[in-house]
PDB file of C-alpha atoms in Angstrom:
ATOM      1  CA  MET A 950     -29.582 -19.688   0.543  1.00 55.00           C
ATOM      2  CA  GLY A 951     -30.420 -23.342  -0.071  1.00 68.00           C
ATOM      3  CA  TRP A 952     -33.573 -22.371  -1.981  1.00 83.00           C
ATOM      4  CA  LEU A 953     -31.442 -20.726  -4.661  1.00 87.00           C
ATOM      5  CA  ALA A 954     -30.055 -24.062  -5.902  1.00 87.00           C
ATOM      6  CA  THR A 955     -33.572 -25.529  -6.268  1.00 90.00           C
ATOM      7  CA  TRP A 956     -34.802 -22.471  -8.176  1.00 91.00           C
ATOM      8  CA  GLU A 957     -31.804 -22.627 -10.517  1.00 91.00           C
ATOM      9  CA  ALA A 958     -32.356 -26.358 -11.042  1.00 91.00           C
ATOM     10  CA  PHE A 959     -35.987 -25.747 -12.007  1.00 92.00           C
ATOM     11  CA  VAL A 960     -35.157 -22.884 -14.396  1.00 92.00           C
ATOM     12  CA  LYS A 961     -32.420 -24.874 -16.147  1.00 91.00           C
ATOM     13  CA  THR A 962     -34.725 -27.912 -16.427  1.00 91.00           C
ATOM     14  CA  VAL A 963     -37.377 -25.810 -18.165  1.00 91.00           C
ATOM     15  CA  GLU A 964     -34.893 -24.019 -20.396  1.00 90.00           C
ATOM     16  CA  LEU A 965     -33.049 -27.189 -21.472  1.00 90.00           C
ATOM     17  CA  GLY A 966     -36.086 -29.481 -21.597  1.00 88.00           C
ATOM     18  CA  SER A 967     -34.823 -32.259 -19.319  1.00 89.00           C
ATOM     19  CA  MET A 968     -33.424 -32.948 -15.898  1.00 89.00           C
ATOM     20  CA  ALA A 969     -30.430 -34.709 -17.420  1.00 88.00           C
ATOM     21  CA  ALA A 970     -29.481 -31.650 -19.463  1.00 89.00           C
ATOM     22  CA  ALA A 971     -29.979 -29.410 -16.435  1.00 90.00           C
ATOM     23  CA  ALA A 972     -27.742 -31.697 -14.368  1.00 90.00           C
ATOM     24  CA  ARG A 973     -24.976 -31.473 -16.974  1.00 87.00           C
ATOM     25  CA  ARG A 974     -25.196 -27.669 -17.044  1.00 87.00           C
ATOM     26  CA  LEU A 975     -25.198 -27.413 -13.257  1.00 87.00           C
ATOM     27  CA  ASP A 976     -22.427 -30.003 -12.884  1.00 84.00           C
ATOM     28  CA  CYS A 977     -24.442 -32.336 -10.672  1.00 87.00           C
ATOM     29  CA  SER A 978     -26.340 -35.625 -10.980  1.00 89.00           C
ATOM     30  CA  ARG A 979     -29.796 -36.119 -12.540  1.00 88.00           C
ATOM     31  CA  ALA A 980     -30.957 -37.602  -9.223  1.00 90.00           C
ATOM     32  CA  GLN A 981     -29.946 -34.405  -7.445  1.00 91.00           C
ATOM     33  CA  VAL A 982     -31.954 -32.264  -9.869  1.00 90.00           C
ATOM     34  CA  SER A 983     -34.954 -34.580  -9.501  1.00 90.00           C
ATOM     35  CA  LYS A 984     -34.742 -34.278  -5.723  1.00 92.00           C
ATOM     36  CA  GLN A 985     -34.531 -30.480  -5.907  1.00 91.00           C
ATOM     37  CA  LEU A 986     -37.612 -30.306  -8.123  1.00 92.00           C
ATOM     38  CA  ALA A 987     -39.501 -32.578  -5.743  1.00 91.00           C
ATOM     39  CA  GLU A 988     -38.528 -30.357  -2.797  1.00 91.00           C
ATOM     40  CA  LEU A 989     -39.696 -27.291  -4.695  1.00 91.00           C
ATOM     41  CA  GLU A 990     -43.070 -28.837  -5.510  1.00 91.00           C
ATOM     42  CA  ALA A 991     -43.500 -29.956  -1.916  1.00 92.00           C
ATOM     43  CA  ALA A 992     -42.756 -26.428  -0.705  1.00 91.00           C
ATOM     44  CA  PHE A 993     -45.381 -24.879  -3.019  1.00 91.00           C
ATOM     45  CA  GLY A 994     -47.865 -27.751  -2.727  1.00 92.00           C
ATOM     46  CA  VAL A 995     -48.417 -27.931  -6.519  1.00 92.00           C
ATOM     47  CA  ARG A 996     -47.024 -29.810  -9.467  1.00 92.00           C
ATOM     48  CA  LEU A 997     -44.628 -27.675 -11.476  1.00 92.00           C
ATOM     49  CA  VAL A 998     -43.734 -30.214 -14.157  1.00 91.00           C
ATOM     50  CA  GLU A 999     -45.309 -33.359 -15.568  1.00 89.00           C
ATOM     51  CA  ARG A1000     -42.801 -36.118 -16.193  1.00 78.00           C
ATOM     52  CA  THR A1001     -43.216 -38.735 -18.915  1.00 72.00           C
ATOM     53  CA  THR A1002     -40.794 -41.289 -20.234  1.00 64.00           C
ATOM     54  CA  ARG A1003     -40.087 -39.167 -23.300  1.00 71.00           C
ATOM     55  CA  LYS A1004     -40.658 -35.554 -22.400  1.00 79.00           C
ATOM     56  CA  LEU A1005     -41.054 -33.113 -19.557  1.00 84.00           C
ATOM     57  CA  HIS A1006     -44.039 -30.712 -19.580  1.00 88.00           C
ATOM     58  CA  VAL A1007     -44.370 -27.522 -17.556  1.00 91.00           C
ATOM     59  CA  THR A1008     -47.711 -27.146 -15.779  1.00 92.00           C
ATOM     60  CA  PRO A1009     -49.564 -23.781 -15.726  1.00 92.00           C
ATOM     61  CA  ALA A1010     -48.357 -23.259 -12.159  1.00 92.00           C
ATOM     62  CA  GLY A1011     -44.859 -24.169 -13.283  1.00 90.00           C
ATOM     63  CA  GLU A1012     -45.012 -21.611 -16.103  1.00 92.00           C
ATOM     64  CA  VAL A1013     -46.001 -18.857 -13.663  1.00 93.00           C
ATOM     65  CA  PHE A1014     -43.245 -19.870 -11.274  1.00 93.00           C
ATOM     66  CA  TYR A1015     -40.731 -20.051 -14.135  1.00 92.00           C
ATOM     67  CA  GLN A1016     -41.380 -16.437 -15.181  1.00 92.00           C
ATOM     68  CA  GLN A1017     -41.161 -15.192 -11.604  1.00 92.00           C
ATOM     69  CA  ALA A1018     -38.031 -17.242 -10.903  1.00 91.00           C
ATOM     70  CA  LEU A1019     -36.324 -15.780 -13.967  1.00 90.00           C
ATOM     71  CA  ARG A1020     -37.028 -12.267 -12.676  1.00 89.00           C
ATOM     72  CA  VAL A1021     -35.813 -13.029  -9.145  1.00 90.00           C
ATOM     73  CA  LEU A1022     -32.618 -14.743 -10.317  1.00 88.00           C
ATOM     74  CA  ALA A1023     -31.842 -11.839 -12.651  1.00 86.00           C
ATOM     75  CA  GLN A1024     -32.302  -9.391  -9.775  1.00 85.00           C
ATOM     76  CA  LEU A1025     -30.052 -11.501  -7.580  1.00 86.00           C
ATOM     77  CA  LYS A1026     -27.365 -11.432 -10.254  1.00 82.00           C
ATOM     78  CA  GLU A1027     -27.637  -7.648 -10.555  1.00 76.00           C
ATOM     79  CA  THR A1028     -27.385  -7.342  -6.778  1.00 77.00           C
ATOM     80  CA  GLU A1029     -24.315  -9.570  -6.722  1.00 73.00           C
ATOM     81  CA  LEU A1030     -22.626  -7.458  -9.405  1.00 65.00           C
ATOM     82  CA  ALA A1031     -23.511  -4.236  -7.590  1.00 62.00           C
ATOM     83  CA  VAL A1032     -22.086  -5.491  -4.301  1.00 67.00           C
ATOM     84  CA  GLN A1033     -18.993  -6.819  -6.043  1.00 60.00           C
ATOM     85  CA  HIS A1034     -18.512  -3.427  -7.684  1.00 54.00           C
ATOM     86  CA  VAL A1035     -18.590  -1.760  -4.278  1.00 56.00           C
ATOM     87  CA  VAL A1036     -16.151  -4.309  -2.893  1.00 60.00           C
ATOM     88  CA  ASP A1037     -13.754  -3.813  -5.817  1.00 74.00           C
ATOM     89  CA  THR A1038     -14.050  -0.016  -5.924  1.00 82.00           C
ATOM     90  CA  PRO A1039     -11.515   1.932  -3.831  1.00 91.00           C
ATOM     91  CA  THR A1040     -13.600   3.854  -1.288  1.00 89.00           C
ATOM     92  CA  GLY A1041     -13.392   5.169   2.253  1.00 90.00           C
ATOM     93  CA  ILE A1042     -10.701   6.745   4.396  1.00 93.00           C
ATOM     94  CA  LEU A1043      -7.096   5.657   3.837  1.00 95.00           C
ATOM     95  CA  ARG A1044      -4.969   6.440   6.895  1.00 95.00           C
ATOM     96  CA  ILE A1045      -1.239   6.736   6.174  1.00 96.00           C
ATOM     97  CA  THR A1046       1.687   7.619   8.406  1.00 95.00           C
ATOM     98  CA  ALA A1047       5.234   8.573   7.446  1.00 95.00           C
ATOM     99  CA  SER A1048       8.241  10.314   8.983  1.00 92.00           C
ATOM    100  CA  ILE A1049       8.059  14.097   8.844  1.00 92.00           C
ATOM    101  CA  ALA A1050      10.715  14.866   6.237  1.00 91.00           C
ATOM    102  CA  PHE A1051      10.136  11.857   4.015  1.00 94.00           C
ATOM    103  CA  GLY A1052       6.363  12.234   4.127  1.00 95.00           C
ATOM    104  CA  ARG A1053       6.470  15.945   3.387  1.00 94.00           C
ATOM    105  CA  LEU A1054       8.850  15.560   0.452  1.00 94.00           C
ATOM    106  CA  HIS A1055       7.744  12.318  -1.160  1.00 95.00           C
ATOM    107  CA  ILE A1056       4.327  11.169   0.086  1.00 96.00           C
ATOM    108  CA  ALA A1057       2.298  14.379   0.396  1.00 96.00           C
ATOM    109  CA  PRO A1058       3.028  15.324  -3.264  1.00 96.00           C
ATOM    110  CA  LEU A1059       1.425  12.053  -4.412  1.00 96.00           C
ATOM    111  CA  LEU A1060      -1.922  12.781  -2.775  1.00 96.00           C
ATOM    112  CA  PRO A1061      -3.395  15.406  -5.149  1.00 96.00           C
ATOM    113  CA  ARG A1062      -2.977  13.126  -8.187  1.00 95.00           C
ATOM    114  CA  PHE A1063      -4.264  10.153  -6.215  1.00 96.00           C
ATOM    115  CA  ALA A1064      -7.335  12.157  -5.148  1.00 95.00           C
ATOM    116  CA  VAL A1065      -8.116  12.871  -8.804  1.00 96.00           C
ATOM    117  CA  ASP A1066      -7.691   9.237  -9.825  1.00 94.00           C
ATOM    118  CA  TYR A1067      -9.704   7.871  -6.884  1.00 94.00           C
ATOM    119  CA  PRO A1068     -12.244  10.500  -5.806  1.00 94.00           C
ATOM    120  CA  GLN A1069     -14.045   8.092  -3.481  1.00 93.00           C
ATOM    121  CA  VAL A1070     -10.945   7.638  -1.306  1.00 94.00           C
ATOM    122  CA  GLN A1071     -10.164  10.216   1.373  1.00 95.00           C
ATOM    123  CA  CYS A1072      -6.508  10.173   2.452  1.00 96.00           C
ATOM    124  CA  GLU A1073      -5.306  11.106   5.913  1.00 95.00           C
ATOM    125  CA  LEU A1074      -1.519  11.524   6.121  1.00 96.00           C
ATOM    126  CA  VAL A1075      -0.049  11.730   9.627  1.00 95.00           C
ATOM    127  CA  LEU A1076       3.563  12.923   9.674  1.00 94.00           C
ATOM    128  CA  THR A1077       5.529  11.918  12.747  1.00 91.00           C
ATOM    129  CA  ASP A1078       8.964  10.552  13.509  1.00 86.00           C
ATOM    130  CA  ARG A1079       7.424   8.298  16.139  1.00 85.00           C
ATOM    131  CA  ALA A1080       6.787   4.674  15.117  1.00 82.00           C
ATOM    132  CA  LEU A1081       3.034   4.249  15.509  1.00 83.00           C
ATOM    133  CA  ASP A1082       1.191   1.000  16.133  1.00 83.00           C
ATOM    134  CA  LEU A1083      -0.772   0.454  12.942  1.00 86.00           C
ATOM    135  CA  VAL A1084      -3.509  -1.698  14.457  1.00 82.00           C
ATOM    136  CA  ASP A1085      -4.036   0.171  17.726  1.00 83.00           C
ATOM    137  CA  GLU A1086      -4.045   3.554  16.007  1.00 86.00           C
ATOM    138  CA  LYS A1087      -6.076   2.336  13.023  1.00 88.00           C
ATOM    139  CA  PHE A1088      -3.607   3.046  10.215  1.00 91.00           C
ATOM    140  CA  ASP A1089      -3.856   1.301   6.867  1.00 93.00           C
ATOM    141  CA  LEU A1090      -0.267   1.978   5.808  1.00 94.00           C
ATOM    142  CA  ALA A1091       3.036   3.212   7.214  1.00 94.00           C
ATOM    143  CA  LEU A1092       6.107   4.320   5.293  1.00 94.00           C
ATOM    144  CA  ARG A1093       9.015   3.144   7.438  1.00 91.00           C
ATOM    145  CA  LEU A1094      12.704   3.954   7.014  1.00 90.00           C
ATOM    146  CA  THR A1095      14.274   0.875   8.514  1.00 88.00           C
ATOM    147  CA  ASP A1096      16.331  -2.254   7.906  1.00 83.00           C
ATOM    148  CA  ALA A1097      14.037  -4.365  10.075  1.00 83.00           C
ATOM    149  CA  PRO A1098      10.336  -3.916   9.269  1.00 82.00           C
ATOM    150  CA  PRO A1099       7.950  -5.050  12.021  1.00 78.00           C
ATOM    151  CA  ASP A1100       7.203  -8.760  12.200  1.00 78.00           C
ATOM    152  CA  ASN A1101       3.481  -8.189  12.746  1.00 78.00           C
ATOM    153  CA  ALA A1102       2.950  -6.400   9.427  1.00 84.00           C
ATOM    154  CA  VAL A1103       3.316  -7.051   5.714  1.00 89.00           C
ATOM    155  CA  ALA A1104       6.321  -5.133   4.345  1.00 90.00           C
ATOM    156  CA  ARG A1105       7.058  -4.142   0.762  1.00 91.00           C
ATOM    157  CA  LYS A1106      10.478  -2.631   0.009  1.00 92.00           C
ATOM    158  CA  LEU A1107      10.190   0.529  -2.084  1.00 93.00           C
ATOM    159  CA  ALA A1108      13.642   2.070  -2.273  1.00 93.00           C
ATOM    160  CA  VAL A1109      17.210   2.167  -0.995  1.00 91.00           C
ATOM    161  CA  ILE A1110      18.409   5.282   0.824  1.00 91.00           C
ATOM    162  CA  GLU A1111      22.019   6.408   0.586  1.00 92.00           C
ATOM    163  CA  ARG A1112      23.521   9.083   2.846  1.00 94.00           C
ATOM    164  CA  ARG A1113      25.974  11.873   2.137  1.00 95.00           C
ATOM    165  CA  ILE A1114      27.973  14.306   4.252  1.00 95.00           C
ATOM    166  CA  CYS A1115      26.726  17.676   3.050  1.00 96.00           C
ATOM    167  CA  ALA A1116      27.501  21.351   3.509  1.00 97.00           C
ATOM    168  CA  SER A1117      26.575  24.567   1.760  1.00 97.00           C
ATOM    169  CA  PRO A1118      29.046  26.159  -0.656  1.00 97.00           C
ATOM    170  CA  ALA A1119      29.176  29.197   1.643  1.00 96.00           C
ATOM    171  CA  TYR A1120      30.206  27.111   4.655  1.00 96.00           C
ATOM    172  CA  LEU A1121      32.923  25.316   2.712  1.00 96.00           C
ATOM    173  CA  ALA A1122      34.225  28.615   1.307  1.00 96.00           C
ATOM    174  CA  ARG A1123      34.477  29.960   4.852  1.00 95.00           C
ATOM    175  CA  ARG A1124      35.768  26.895   6.716  1.00 94.00           C
ATOM    176  CA  GLY A1125      37.431  24.826   4.017  1.00 94.00           C
ATOM    177  CA  VAL A1126      36.648  21.368   2.645  1.00 95.00           C
ATOM    178  CA  PRO A1127      37.506  18.374   4.895  1.00 94.00           C
ATOM    179  CA  ARG A1128      39.792  16.001   3.009  1.00 93.00           C
ATOM    180  CA  SER A1129      39.833  13.118   5.505  1.00 92.00           C
ATOM    181  CA  PRO A1130      37.507  11.817   8.233  1.00 93.00           C
ATOM    182  CA  ASP A1131      39.869  13.133  10.935  1.00 92.00           C
ATOM    183  CA  GLU A1132      39.365  16.709   9.708  1.00 93.00           C
ATOM    184  CA  LEU A1133      35.652  16.514  10.586  1.00 92.00           C
ATOM    185  CA  ALA A1134      36.612  17.002  14.234  1.00 89.00           C
ATOM    186  CA  HIS A1135      37.568  20.579  13.362  1.00 91.00           C
ATOM    187  CA  HIS A1136      34.212  21.425  11.770  1.00 94.00           C
ATOM    188  CA  ASP A1137      30.749  22.268  13.041  1.00 93.00           C
ATOM    189  CA  CYS A1138      28.762  19.078  12.577  1.00 93.00           C
ATOM    190  CA  PHE A1139      25.123  18.402  13.327  1.00 90.00           C
ATOM    191  CA  ALA A1140      24.353  15.251  15.273  1.00 81.00           C
ATOM    192  CA  TYR A1141      20.786  14.073  15.625  1.00 79.00           C
ATOM    193  CA  LEU A1142      19.471  15.254  18.966  1.00 72.00           C
ATOM    194  CA  GLY A1143      17.073  12.889  20.685  1.00 62.00           C
ATOM    195  CA  ALA A1144      16.650   9.212  21.397  1.00 46.00           C
ATOM    196  CA  ARG A1145      19.154   8.251  18.686  1.00 53.00           C
ATOM    197  CA  THR A1146      21.716  11.010  19.131  1.00 55.00           C
ATOM    198  CA  GLU A1147      24.837  10.216  17.115  1.00 63.00           C
ATOM    199  CA  SER A1148      27.730  12.327  18.405  1.00 77.00           C
ATOM    200  CA  ASP A1149      30.245  10.049  16.698  1.00 85.00           C
ATOM    201  CA  TRP A1150      30.274   9.650  12.942  1.00 90.00           C
ATOM    202  CA  THR A1151      31.412   6.337  11.499  1.00 91.00           C
ATOM    203  CA  LEU A1152      32.592   6.279   7.903  1.00 92.00           C
ATOM    204  CA  ARG A1153      33.498   3.345   5.685  1.00 93.00           C
ATOM    205  CA  SER A1154      36.408   3.979   3.309  1.00 91.00           C
ATOM    206  CA  PRO A1155      36.570   2.590  -0.243  1.00 90.00           C
ATOM    207  CA  SER A1156      38.704  -0.256   1.119  1.00 91.00           C
ATOM    208  CA  GLY A1157      36.047  -1.117   3.694  1.00 90.00           C
ATOM    209  CA  ALA A1158      37.929   0.219   6.715  1.00 91.00           C
ATOM    210  CA  LEU A1159      35.814   1.960   9.358  1.00 92.00           C
ATOM    211  CA  ALA A1160      36.801   5.256  10.929  1.00 89.00           C
ATOM    212  CA  THR A1161      34.899   6.752  13.868  1.00 90.00           C
ATOM    213  CA  VAL A1162      35.199  10.473  14.451  1.00 90.00           C
ATOM    214  CA  PRO A1163      33.730  12.442  17.377  1.00 89.00           C
ATOM    215  CA  VAL A1164      31.819  15.454  16.035  1.00 88.00           C
ATOM    216  CA  ARG A1165      30.503  18.584  17.666  1.00 87.00           C
ATOM    217  CA  GLY A1166      28.476  21.655  16.807  1.00 84.00           C
ATOM    218  CA  LYS A1167      27.404  24.895  18.440  1.00 85.00           C
ATOM    219  CA  PHE A1168      23.784  23.705  18.497  1.00 86.00           C
ATOM    220  CA  GLN A1169      21.850  20.545  17.724  1.00 85.00           C
ATOM    221  CA  ILE A1170      18.348  19.921  16.371  1.00 85.00           C
ATOM    222  CA  SER A1171      16.053  16.957  16.850  1.00 83.00           C
ATOM    223  CA  HIS A1172      14.329  16.952  13.433  1.00 85.00           C
ATOM    224  CA  LEU A1173      15.788  16.401  10.001  1.00 89.00           C
ATOM    225  CA  ASP A1174      14.008  19.428   8.508  1.00 89.00           C
ATOM    226  CA  GLY A1175      15.669  21.697  11.064  1.00 91.00           C
ATOM    227  CA  ILE A1176      19.087  20.163  10.411  1.00 92.00           C
ATOM    228  CA  LEU A1177      18.628  20.645   6.678  1.00 94.00           C
ATOM    229  CA  ASP A1178      17.726  24.305   7.158  1.00 94.00           C
ATOM    230  CA  ALA A1179      20.822  24.811   9.320  1.00 94.00           C
ATOM    231  CA  VAL A1180      23.082  23.204   6.716  1.00 96.00           C
ATOM    232  CA  LEU A1181      21.538  25.258   3.901  1.00 96.00           C
ATOM    233  CA  GLY A1182      22.073  28.329   6.058  1.00 95.00           C
ATOM    234  CA  GLY A1183      25.801  27.655   6.116  1.00 95.00           C
ATOM    235  CA  HIS A1184      26.068  26.661   9.768  1.00 95.00           C
ATOM    236  CA  GLY A1185      27.813  23.307   9.443  1.00 94.00           C
ATOM    237  CA  LEU A1186      27.977  19.784   8.039  1.00 96.00           C
ATOM    238  CA  ALA A1187      25.464  16.991   8.427  1.00 95.00           C
ATOM    239  CA  ILE A1188      24.887  13.435   7.270  1.00 94.00           C
ATOM    240  CA  LEU A1189      21.756  13.687   5.148  1.00 95.00           C
ATOM    241  CA  PRO A1190      19.732  10.985   3.424  1.00 94.00           C
ATOM    242  CA  THR A1191      19.605  11.246  -0.347  1.00 93.00           C
ATOM    243  CA  TYR A1192      15.815  11.564  -0.312  1.00 93.00           C
ATOM    244  CA  VAL A1193      16.437  14.974   1.306  1.00 93.00           C
ATOM    245  CA  CYS A1194      19.694  16.119  -0.278  1.00 94.00           C
ATOM    246  CA  GLY A1195      19.614  14.490  -3.734  1.00 91.00           C
ATOM    247  CA  ALA A1196      17.988  17.362  -5.620  1.00 91.00           C
ATOM    248  CA  LEU A1197      19.901  19.972  -3.618  1.00 94.00           C
ATOM    249  CA  LEU A1198      23.201  18.326  -4.557  1.00 94.00           C
ATOM    250  CA  ALA A1199      22.162  18.156  -8.205  1.00 91.00           C
ATOM    251  CA  HIS A1200      21.320  21.876  -8.210  1.00 92.00           C
ATOM    252  CA  GLY A1201      24.473  22.915  -6.388  1.00 94.00           C
ATOM    253  CA  GLU A1202      22.683  24.190  -3.289  1.00 96.00           C
ATOM    254  CA  LEU A1203      24.606  21.612  -1.265  1.00 96.00           C
ATOM    255  CA  VAL A1204      27.991  19.982  -1.783  1.00 97.00           C
ATOM    256  CA  ALA A1205      28.924  16.422  -0.773  1.00 96.00           C
ATOM    257  CA  VAL A1206      32.261  16.085   1.008  1.00 95.00           C
ATOM    258  CA  LEU A1207      34.284  12.914   1.536  1.00 93.00           C
ATOM    259  CA  ALA A1208      32.074  11.439  -1.192  1.00 92.00           C
ATOM    260  CA  ASP A1209      34.188   8.267  -1.360  1.00 92.00           C
ATOM    261  CA  HIS A1210      33.379   7.480   2.288  1.00 93.00           C
ATOM    262  CA  GLU A1211      30.046   5.885   3.180  1.00 93.00           C
ATOM    263  CA  PRO A1212      28.382   7.137   6.373  1.00 92.00           C
ATOM    264  CA  VAL A1213      27.383   4.237   8.628  1.00 89.00           C
ATOM    265  CA  THR A1214      24.448   5.169  10.835  1.00 86.00           C
ATOM    266  CA  SER A1215      21.840   3.521  13.026  1.00 81.00           C
ATOM    267  CA  PHE A1216      19.115   4.725  10.691  1.00 83.00           C
ATOM    268  CA  GLY A1217      17.532   2.418   8.136  1.00 82.00           C
ATOM    269  CA  ARG A1218      18.775   2.172   4.560  1.00 88.00           C
ATOM    270  CA  HIS A1219      15.451   1.137   3.043  1.00 92.00           C
ATOM    271  CA  VAL A1220      11.987   2.577   2.663  1.00 93.00           C
ATOM    272  CA  TYR A1221       9.257   0.023   3.341  1.00 93.00           C
ATOM    273  CA  ALA A1222       5.524   0.252   2.847  1.00 94.00           C
ATOM    274  CA  THR A1223       4.150  -1.692   5.812  1.00 92.00           C
ATOM    275  CA  TYR A1224       0.536  -2.561   6.491  1.00 92.00           C
ATOM    276  CA  PRO A1225      -1.477  -4.962   8.659  1.00 88.00           C
ATOM    277  CA  ALA A1226      -2.241  -8.337   7.093  1.00 85.00           C
ATOM    278  CA  SER A1227      -5.938  -7.633   7.644  1.00 81.00           C
ATOM    279  CA  ARG A1228      -5.722  -4.749   5.127  1.00 82.00           C
ATOM    280  CA  VAL A1229      -4.142  -6.740   2.290  1.00 82.00           C
ATOM    281  CA  HIS A1230      -7.310  -7.087   0.197  1.00 82.00           C
ATOM    282  CA  LEU A1231      -8.638  -3.535   0.656  1.00 87.00           C
ATOM    283  CA  PRO A1232      -9.020  -1.911  -2.792  1.00 91.00           C
ATOM    284  CA  LYS A1233      -8.070   1.527  -1.403  1.00 93.00           C
ATOM    285  CA  LEU A1234      -4.776   0.119  -0.107  1.00 93.00           C
ATOM    286  CA  ARG A1235      -4.113  -1.868  -3.272  1.00 92.00           C
ATOM    287  CA  VAL A1236      -4.353   1.169  -5.542  1.00 94.00           C
ATOM    288  CA  PHE A1237      -2.248   3.344  -3.225  1.00 96.00           C
ATOM    289  CA  LEU A1238       0.470   0.685  -3.135  1.00 95.00           C
ATOM    290  CA  ALA A1239       0.396   0.709  -6.939  1.00 94.00           C
ATOM    291  CA  ALA A1240       0.837   4.496  -6.863  1.00 95.00           C
ATOM    292  CA  LEU A1241       3.831   4.083  -4.550  1.00 96.00           C
ATOM    293  CA  GLU A1242       5.352   1.486  -6.862  1.00 94.00           C
ATOM    294  CA  ARG A1243       5.007   3.866  -9.810  1.00 94.00           C
ATOM    295  CA  ALA A1244       6.566   6.707  -7.826  1.00 94.00           C
ATOM    296  CA  PHE A1245       9.529   4.866  -6.305  1.00 94.00           C
ATOM    297  CA  THR A1246      10.466   2.073  -8.696  1.00 88.00           C
ATOM    298  CA  PRO A1247      12.615   1.193 -10.485  1.00 89.00           C
ATOM    299  CA  VAL A1248      14.465   4.387  -9.473  1.00 90.00           C
ATOM    300  CA  PRO A1249      13.295   6.640  -6.626  1.00 92.00           C
ATOM    301  CA  PRO A1250      12.661  10.305  -7.502  1.00 90.00           C
ATOM    302  CA  TRP A1251      15.671  11.613  -5.571  1.00 90.00           C
ATOM    303  CA  GLU A1252      18.013   9.484  -7.710  1.00 85.00           C
ATOM    304  CA  ARG A1253      16.680  10.704 -11.065  1.00 80.00           C
ATOM    305  CA  ALA A1254      19.036  13.162 -12.631  1.00 60.00           C
TER     306      ALA A1254
END
């Protein structure tokens, strides 16, 4: 759009009455403005201004061009603002993925309010415990429970996840409360069935000593939601993340045992919002990240008494 600079130079020259004043306003040299005016006159084949040693006069052709140029430049400015508004306005489809339990409990509830605040954004939340490739599968954002976010994505830490050994009051009334890690071997315990099956529980004592206990149960389940239902049903003990058990512990639906021992697992202790670097400047992603920050910081919802 090289013509735009010459049009602006002409308009400022007419408005300010001299090429020197126009040059100062446009932050360029007087010679540059003079050259632009000459190029403009050559393009139209008419004189637009008459130059004298004391004053600059606009010719009739120059007056007509000045009025038209003002209109065109104003329309260009309006167009620029309109396009910028579209660029800055959160719009389009926002594709999000999260693990099944975490997404159901803590991401899905955010969407109705977000839809009201940003009606031009359509959210798609895919719940899966499989780590998806954000780029290949065209996701804007993933909520990952990990200690090592992927190197090929931007990662923003949202919260810390603690874990507790939990049981229902009914189970503990029937089977007794384990008082030491060794006693877990005599209880029905749920290990995670699947690629990361943990049939041994490792606990860190208040002194920092580690104790590893083999655990067993009459049945095992591959998803956290199923394990939670089994524990609530009084069928055994399980190591549960606080984002699942926090409210249940507070309401007395579950009881934490060996609370002074920290479960050590292969699962991540942090929730990260991860997204491709190419999505960083998308308004729809920016506002959803802000919603996540409001929801999870400074204290995540499962830690609020």
